[in-house]
Amino acid sequence: MKRDSISFLKPLTWKLWMTSFFFFFLIGFTVWFVEHRINPDFRGPAKYQASTIFWFAFSTMVFAPRERVLSFGARLLVITWYFIVLVLTQSYTASLASLLTTRQLDPTITSMRSLIEKGERVGYTRTSFIFGKLTEAGFPRSSLIPFDTADDCDELMRKGPENGGVSAAFMEVPYMRLFLGQYCKAYQVVEEPFSVDGFGFVFPIGSPLVADVSRAILKVAESTKGRDLEQALFKNKDESCPDPVTNPDPNPSTKSRQLGVDSFWVLFLIAFAMCVFTLGKFSFFFFKTSQVNNLWQEFNQPDRDSYLNRVEKCSCSSTPHVPDNNTQEVNQANNQ
């Protein structure tokens, strides 16, 4: 796998990144909204409160928020979010480690045309019709190197063109399956440049064997006998190698191993439901006990009737005292 400056972003899809950032902000806003009237850590000037929302939201990523959480609903929400963040961070770590440590094939040759333009030496199966196809495509005869077995092909590929080997190899599908069934961890199929109809049987006109051979071929093709023969003849020597026809790339691409929203939608749904429940409960009791004309002013005032006022608290504070907007206005009025 090519490692670049944004490799740390690849374990997650961009939708999951955006969803995670949205929920970080949503959790921070919900906690601020619920704690604002009862917790001095979430009060102060407008800029301070806005920064507190983002600070608290993203500090939960490392489970080290500086601000205390006092209300039951906010604590329950934060505990739920801690669990979700734990799952996200552990999944991200595992996916990033997999991307950085799992060997990925990154072929330098991507097409037959590039081989011809660069004058590269290529291999082909001896006594195969592929030799004619390659010469017709534009390969000079001097650049075509025959081989007989899969081991011979592997030896040529390992040597490379600088040491008398080849840069790529062309072979028919049956031989390709045998080759990749043994060396799937070192090579992969890049392109299928030729399309042929396959093999056929030729008989003289009027031969009585035509009908018998056709029926025999159909009988084998429609039964499990053909599949059994295929598995027996093309059995992979390396058991970890997949079938190159049904799964041509033994090393999954980066995209197929990225984590998406579909892997965590249940957790995000739980977090969203907790936010709605917490905000709904707070809003219901706030509107029930507040005057409609002075909602914003009452929201900015400490809640004197909260049960938390009867709870004994530590005289120390996790954050320095920051005067809120109302206190600043009163002090300015007294100075005048």
Coordinates of C-alpha atoms in Angstrom, one line a residue:
M1 CA 0.0 0.0 0.0
K2 CA 1.3 3.5 -0.8
R3 CA 1.8 5.4 2.4
D4 CA 1.2 9.2 2.2
S5 CA 0.6 12.1 4.4
I6 CA -3.2 11.3 4.8
S7 CA -2.9 7.6 5.5
F8 CA -4.3 8.3 9.0
L9 CA -7.6 9.3 7.3
K10 CA -8.0 6.1 5.3
P11 CA -9.3 3.7 8.0
L12 CA -12.7 5.5 8.0
T13 CA -14.9 6.6 5.1
W14 CA -15.5 10.4 4.8
K15 CA -19.1 9.8 5.7
L16 CA -18.1 8.2 9.0
W17 CA -15.6 11.1 9.7
M18 CA -18.4 13.6 9.1
T19 CA -20.9 11.7 11.2
S20 CA -18.4 11.4 14.0
F21 CA -17.6 15.1 14.0
F22 CA -21.3 15.9 14.0
F23 CA -22.0 13.8 17.0
F24 CA -19.0 15.2 18.9
F25 CA -20.6 18.6 18.4
L26 CA -24.1 17.4 19.2
I27 CA -23.0 15.7 22.5
G28 CA -21.0 18.9 23.5
F29 CA -24.0 21.1 22.7
T30 CA -26.5 18.9 24.6
V31 CA -24.3 18.7 27.7
W32 CA -23.8 22.5 27.6
F33 CA -27.5 23.1 27.2
V34 CA -28.4 20.9 30.1
E35 CA -25.6 22.0 32.4
H36 CA -25.7 25.7 31.7
R37 CA -28.1 26.8 34.4
I38 CA -26.7 24.5 37.2
N39 CA -23.0 24.2 36.5
P40 CA -20.6 27.2 36.7
D41 CA -18.2 25.4 34.4
F42 CA -20.6 25.9 31.5
R43 CA -21.4 29.6 32.1
G44 CA -19.5 32.7 31.2
P45 CA -19.1 35.0 28.2
A46 CA -20.5 33.9 24.9
K47 CA -17.1 33.1 23.4
Y48 CA -16.1 31.2 26.5
Q49 CA -19.3 29.1 26.3
A50 CA -18.8 28.4 22.6
S51 CA -15.2 27.2 23.1
T52 CA -16.4 25.1 26.1
I53 CA -18.8 23.2 23.9
F54 CA -16.1 22.3 21.4
W55 CA -13.5 21.7 24.1
F56 CA -15.8 19.4 26.1
A57 CA -16.9 17.5 23.0
F58 CA -13.5 16.7 21.7
S59 CA -11.9 16.1 25.1
T60 CA -14.2 13.1 25.4
M61 CA -12.2 11.5 22.7
V62 CA -9.4 10.9 25.2
F63 CA -11.9 10.6 28.2
A64 CA -10.4 13.6 29.9
P65 CA -12.9 16.5 30.0
R66 CA -11.9 19.2 32.4
E67 CA -15.4 20.3 33.1
R68 CA -17.6 18.6 35.7
V69 CA -20.9 17.1 34.7
L70 CA -23.5 17.4 37.5
S71 CA -27.0 16.5 36.2
F72 CA -28.2 12.9 36.0
G73 CA -29.3 13.2 32.3
A74 CA -26.0 14.7 31.2
R75 CA -24.0 12.1 33.1
L76 CA -26.0 9.3 31.5
L77 CA -25.5 10.8 28.1
V78 CA -21.7 11.2 28.6
I79 CA -21.4 7.6 29.9
T80 CA -23.1 6.4 26.7
W81 CA -20.9 8.5 24.5
Y82 CA -17.8 7.3 26.3
F83 CA -18.7 3.7 25.3
I84 CA -19.3 4.8 21.7
V85 CA -16.1 6.7 21.5
L86 CA -14.2 3.6 22.9
V87 CA -15.7 1.4 20.2
L88 CA -14.8 4.0 17.5
T89 CA -11.2 4.6 18.7
Q90 CA -10.5 0.9 19.0
S91 CA -11.9 0.1 15.6
Y92 CA -10.0 3.0 14.1
T93 CA -6.7 1.8 15.7
A94 CA -7.3 -1.8 14.5
S95 CA -8.1 -0.7 10.9
L96 CA -5.2 1.7 10.7
A97 CA -2.8 -1.0 11.9
S98 CA -4.2 -3.4 9.3
L99 CA -3.7 -0.8 6.5
L100 CA -0.2 0.0 7.5
T101 CA 1.0 -3.6 8.2
T102 CA -0.8 -5.7 5.6
R103 CA 1.2 -6.1 2.5
Q104 CA -0.5 -4.5 -0.5
L105 CA 0.5 -5.2 -4.1
D106 CA 1.1 -2.1 -6.1
P107 CA 2.1 -3.1 -9.6
T108 CA 4.2 -0.7 -11.7
I109 CA 2.7 -2.1 -14.9
T110 CA -0.9 -1.4 -15.4
S111 CA -1.6 -2.2 -19.1
M112 CA -0.2 -4.0 -22.1
R113 CA 0.2 -0.8 -24.0
S114 CA 2.7 0.5 -21.4
L115 CA 4.8 -2.6 -21.8
I116 CA 5.0 -2.1 -25.5
E117 CA 5.9 1.6 -25.2
K118 CA 8.6 0.9 -22.7
G119 CA 10.0 -2.1 -24.7
E120 CA 9.7 -4.4 -21.7
R121 CA 10.5 -8.1 -21.9
V122 CA 7.4 -10.3 -21.3
G123 CA 6.9 -14.0 -20.9
Y124 CA 4.3 -16.3 -22.4
T125 CA 3.5 -20.0 -22.2
R126 CA 5.4 -22.0 -24.7
T127 CA 3.5 -23.6 -27.6
S128 CA 0.6 -21.3 -27.0
F129 CA -1.4 -19.2 -29.4
I130 CA -0.6 -16.2 -27.2
F131 CA 2.7 -15.8 -29.0
G132 CA 0.9 -14.9 -32.2
K133 CA -1.4 -12.5 -30.3
L134 CA 1.5 -10.7 -28.7
T135 CA 3.3 -10.2 -32.0
E136 CA 0.1 -8.9 -33.6
A137 CA -0.2 -6.5 -30.6
G138 CA 3.2 -5.0 -31.4
F139 CA 5.7 -6.9 -29.2
P140 CA 9.0 -7.5 -31.0
R141 CA 10.0 -11.2 -31.1
S142 CA 13.2 -10.4 -29.2
S143 CA 11.2 -9.3 -26.1
L144 CA 9.1 -12.4 -25.9
I145 CA 10.5 -15.0 -23.5
P146 CA 8.8 -18.5 -23.3
F147 CA 8.4 -20.6 -20.2
D148 CA 7.0 -24.0 -19.6
T149 CA 5.9 -24.3 -15.9
A150 CA 4.6 -22.0 -13.2
D151 CA 8.0 -22.3 -11.4
D152 CA 9.8 -21.1 -14.6
C153 CA 7.4 -18.1 -14.8
D154 CA 8.1 -17.2 -11.2
E155 CA 11.8 -17.4 -11.7
L156 CA 11.6 -15.1 -14.7
M157 CA 9.4 -12.6 -12.8
R158 CA 11.7 -12.6 -9.8
K159 CA 14.8 -11.9 -12.0
G160 CA 13.2 -8.9 -13.7
P161 CA 14.2 -7.6 -17.1
E162 CA 17.5 -6.3 -15.8
N163 CA 18.7 -9.8 -15.0
G164 CA 17.4 -11.6 -18.0
G165 CA 13.9 -12.0 -16.7
V166 CA 10.6 -10.4 -17.6
S167 CA 8.4 -7.6 -16.4
A168 CA 5.1 -9.4 -16.9
A169 CA 3.7 -12.7 -18.2
F170 CA 0.8 -13.6 -20.5
M171 CA -0.9 -16.9 -20.2
E172 CA -4.3 -18.5 -20.8
V173 CA -6.9 -18.6 -18.0
P174 CA -6.3 -22.2 -16.9
Y175 CA -2.5 -21.7 -16.6
M176 CA -3.2 -18.4 -14.9
R177 CA -5.3 -20.1 -12.3
L178 CA -2.6 -22.6 -11.6
F179 CA 0.1 -19.9 -11.4
L180 CA -1.9 -17.6 -9.0
G181 CA -3.0 -20.6 -7.0
Q182 CA 0.6 -21.1 -6.1
Y183 CA 2.0 -17.5 -6.1
C184 CA -1.0 -15.3 -5.3
K185 CA 1.0 -13.4 -2.6
A186 CA 3.6 -12.2 -5.0
Y187 CA 1.6 -11.5 -8.2
Q188 CA -1.8 -10.4 -9.4
V189 CA -3.8 -10.0 -12.6
V190 CA -3.6 -6.5 -13.9
E191 CA -5.4 -6.7 -17.3
E192 CA -7.1 -9.2 -19.7
P193 CA -5.9 -7.9 -23.0
F194 CA -7.2 -10.6 -25.3
S195 CA -10.7 -12.0 -25.6
V196 CA -11.0 -15.4 -27.3
D197 CA -13.8 -17.8 -27.8
G198 CA -12.0 -20.7 -26.2
F199 CA -11.3 -24.2 -27.5
G200 CA -13.4 -26.2 -29.9
F201 CA -13.7 -29.6 -31.5
V202 CA -13.6 -30.0 -35.3
F203 CA -15.1 -33.0 -37.1
P204 CA -15.5 -33.8 -40.7
I205 CA -18.9 -32.9 -42.2
G206 CA -21.4 -35.6 -41.5
S207 CA -19.3 -37.3 -38.8
P208 CA -21.4 -39.4 -36.4
L209 CA -19.2 -38.3 -33.5
V210 CA -20.6 -34.7 -33.4
A211 CA -23.8 -35.5 -31.6
D212 CA -22.2 -38.0 -29.2
V213 CA -19.4 -35.5 -28.2
S214 CA -21.8 -32.6 -27.8
R215 CA -24.1 -34.6 -25.5
A216 CA -21.1 -35.8 -23.5
I217 CA -19.8 -32.2 -23.0
L218 CA -23.2 -31.0 -22.0
K219 CA -23.6 -33.9 -19.6
V220 CA -20.4 -33.1 -17.8
A221 CA -21.1 -29.3 -17.8
E222 CA -24.5 -29.7 -16.3
S223 CA -23.5 -32.2 -13.6
T224 CA -21.3 -31.8 -10.6
K225 CA -18.6 -33.8 -12.3
G226 CA -17.3 -30.8 -14.2
R227 CA -17.0 -28.8 -10.9
D228 CA -15.2 -31.8 -9.2
L229 CA -12.7 -32.0 -12.1
E230 CA -12.1 -28.3 -12.0
Q231 CA -11.4 -28.3 -8.2
A232 CA -9.2 -31.4 -8.5
L233 CA -7.1 -30.0 -11.5
F234 CA -6.9 -26.4 -10.3
K235 CA -6.4 -27.0 -6.6
N236 CA -4.4 -24.2 -5.1
K237 CA -1.0 -25.3 -3.7
D238 CA -1.2 -22.4 -1.3
E239 CA -4.4 -22.9 0.7
S240 CA -4.5 -19.2 1.6
C241 CA -4.8 -18.2 -2.1
P242 CA -8.4 -17.5 -3.3
D243 CA -9.7 -18.4 -6.7
P244 CA -8.2 -15.9 -9.1
V245 CA -11.4 -16.0 -11.3
T246 CA -14.0 -15.4 -8.6
N247 CA -11.7 -13.2 -6.4
P248 CA -8.8 -12.0 -8.6
D249 CA -7.2 -9.8 -5.9
P250 CA -6.0 -11.7 -2.9
N251 CA -5.2 -8.5 -1.1
P252 CA -8.4 -6.5 -0.5
S253 CA -8.2 -2.9 -1.5
T254 CA -8.0 0.0 1.0
K255 CA -11.6 1.0 0.2
S256 CA -13.0 -2.4 0.9
R257 CA -11.4 -2.4 4.4
Q258 CA -12.6 1.1 5.3
L259 CA -15.0 1.4 8.2
G260 CA -18.3 3.1 7.3
V261 CA -21.4 4.4 9.0
D262 CA -23.1 1.1 8.3
S263 CA -20.8 -0.5 10.8
F264 CA -21.8 1.9 13.7
W265 CA -25.3 3.1 12.8
V266 CA -26.8 1.4 15.8
L267 CA -24.4 3.2 18.2
F268 CA -25.1 6.5 16.5
L269 CA -28.8 5.9 16.7
I270 CA -28.5 5.3 20.5
A271 CA -26.5 8.5 20.9
F272 CA -29.0 10.5 18.9
A273 CA -31.9 9.0 20.9
M274 CA -30.1 9.9 24.2
C275 CA -29.6 13.4 23.0
V276 CA -33.2 13.8 22.0
F277 CA -34.4 12.4 25.3
T278 CA -32.1 14.6 27.4
L279 CA -32.9 17.8 25.5
G280 CA -36.6 16.9 25.5
K281 CA -36.7 16.3 29.3
F282 CA -34.8 19.5 30.1
S283 CA -36.9 21.6 27.7
F284 CA -40.2 20.2 29.1
F285 CA -39.4 21.2 32.7
F286 CA -37.8 24.5 31.7
F287 CA -40.8 25.7 29.7
K288 CA -43.1 24.4 32.4
T289 CA -41.5 26.6 35.1
S290 CA -40.5 29.6 33.0
Q291 CA -42.3 32.6 31.6
V292 CA -42.6 32.7 27.9
N293 CA -41.6 36.3 27.5
N294 CA -38.3 35.9 29.4
L295 CA -37.0 32.5 28.2
W296 CA -33.5 33.6 27.2
Q297 CA -33.0 35.7 30.3
E298 CA -34.1 32.9 32.5
F299 CA -32.0 30.4 30.6
N300 CA -28.9 32.6 31.4
Q301 CA -29.8 32.7 35.1
P302 CA -28.7 30.0 37.5
D303 CA -31.4 27.5 38.5
R304 CA -32.1 28.3 42.1
D305 CA -34.6 25.5 42.5
S306 CA -32.4 22.6 41.2
Y307 CA -31.9 19.7 43.5
L308 CA -28.2 20.0 42.9
N309 CA -28.2 23.1 45.1
R310 CA -28.8 20.8 48.0
V311 CA -25.9 18.6 47.2
E312 CA -22.7 19.3 49.1
K313 CA -19.9 20.2 46.5
C314 CA -16.2 20.6 46.8
S315 CA -15.2 24.2 47.3
C316 CA -12.6 23.9 44.6
S317 CA -13.5 24.2 41.0
S318 CA -12.0 22.3 38.0
T319 CA -12.0 25.6 36.0
P320 CA -11.2 29.1 37.0
H321 CA -14.1 31.3 37.7
V322 CA -15.3 33.2 34.6
P323 CA -17.9 35.9 35.1
D324 CA -21.0 35.5 32.9
N325 CA -22.5 38.2 30.8
N326 CA -25.1 39.2 33.4
T327 CA -22.4 39.7 36.1
Q328 CA -20.3 41.8 33.8
E329 CA -23.3 44.0 33.0
V330 CA -24.1 44.5 36.7
N331 CA -20.5 45.4 37.5
Q332 CA -20.5 48.0 34.6
A333 CA -23.7 49.5 36.0
N334 CA -22.2 49.8 39.5
N335 CA -19.1 51.5 38.1
Q336 CA -21.2 54.1 36.4

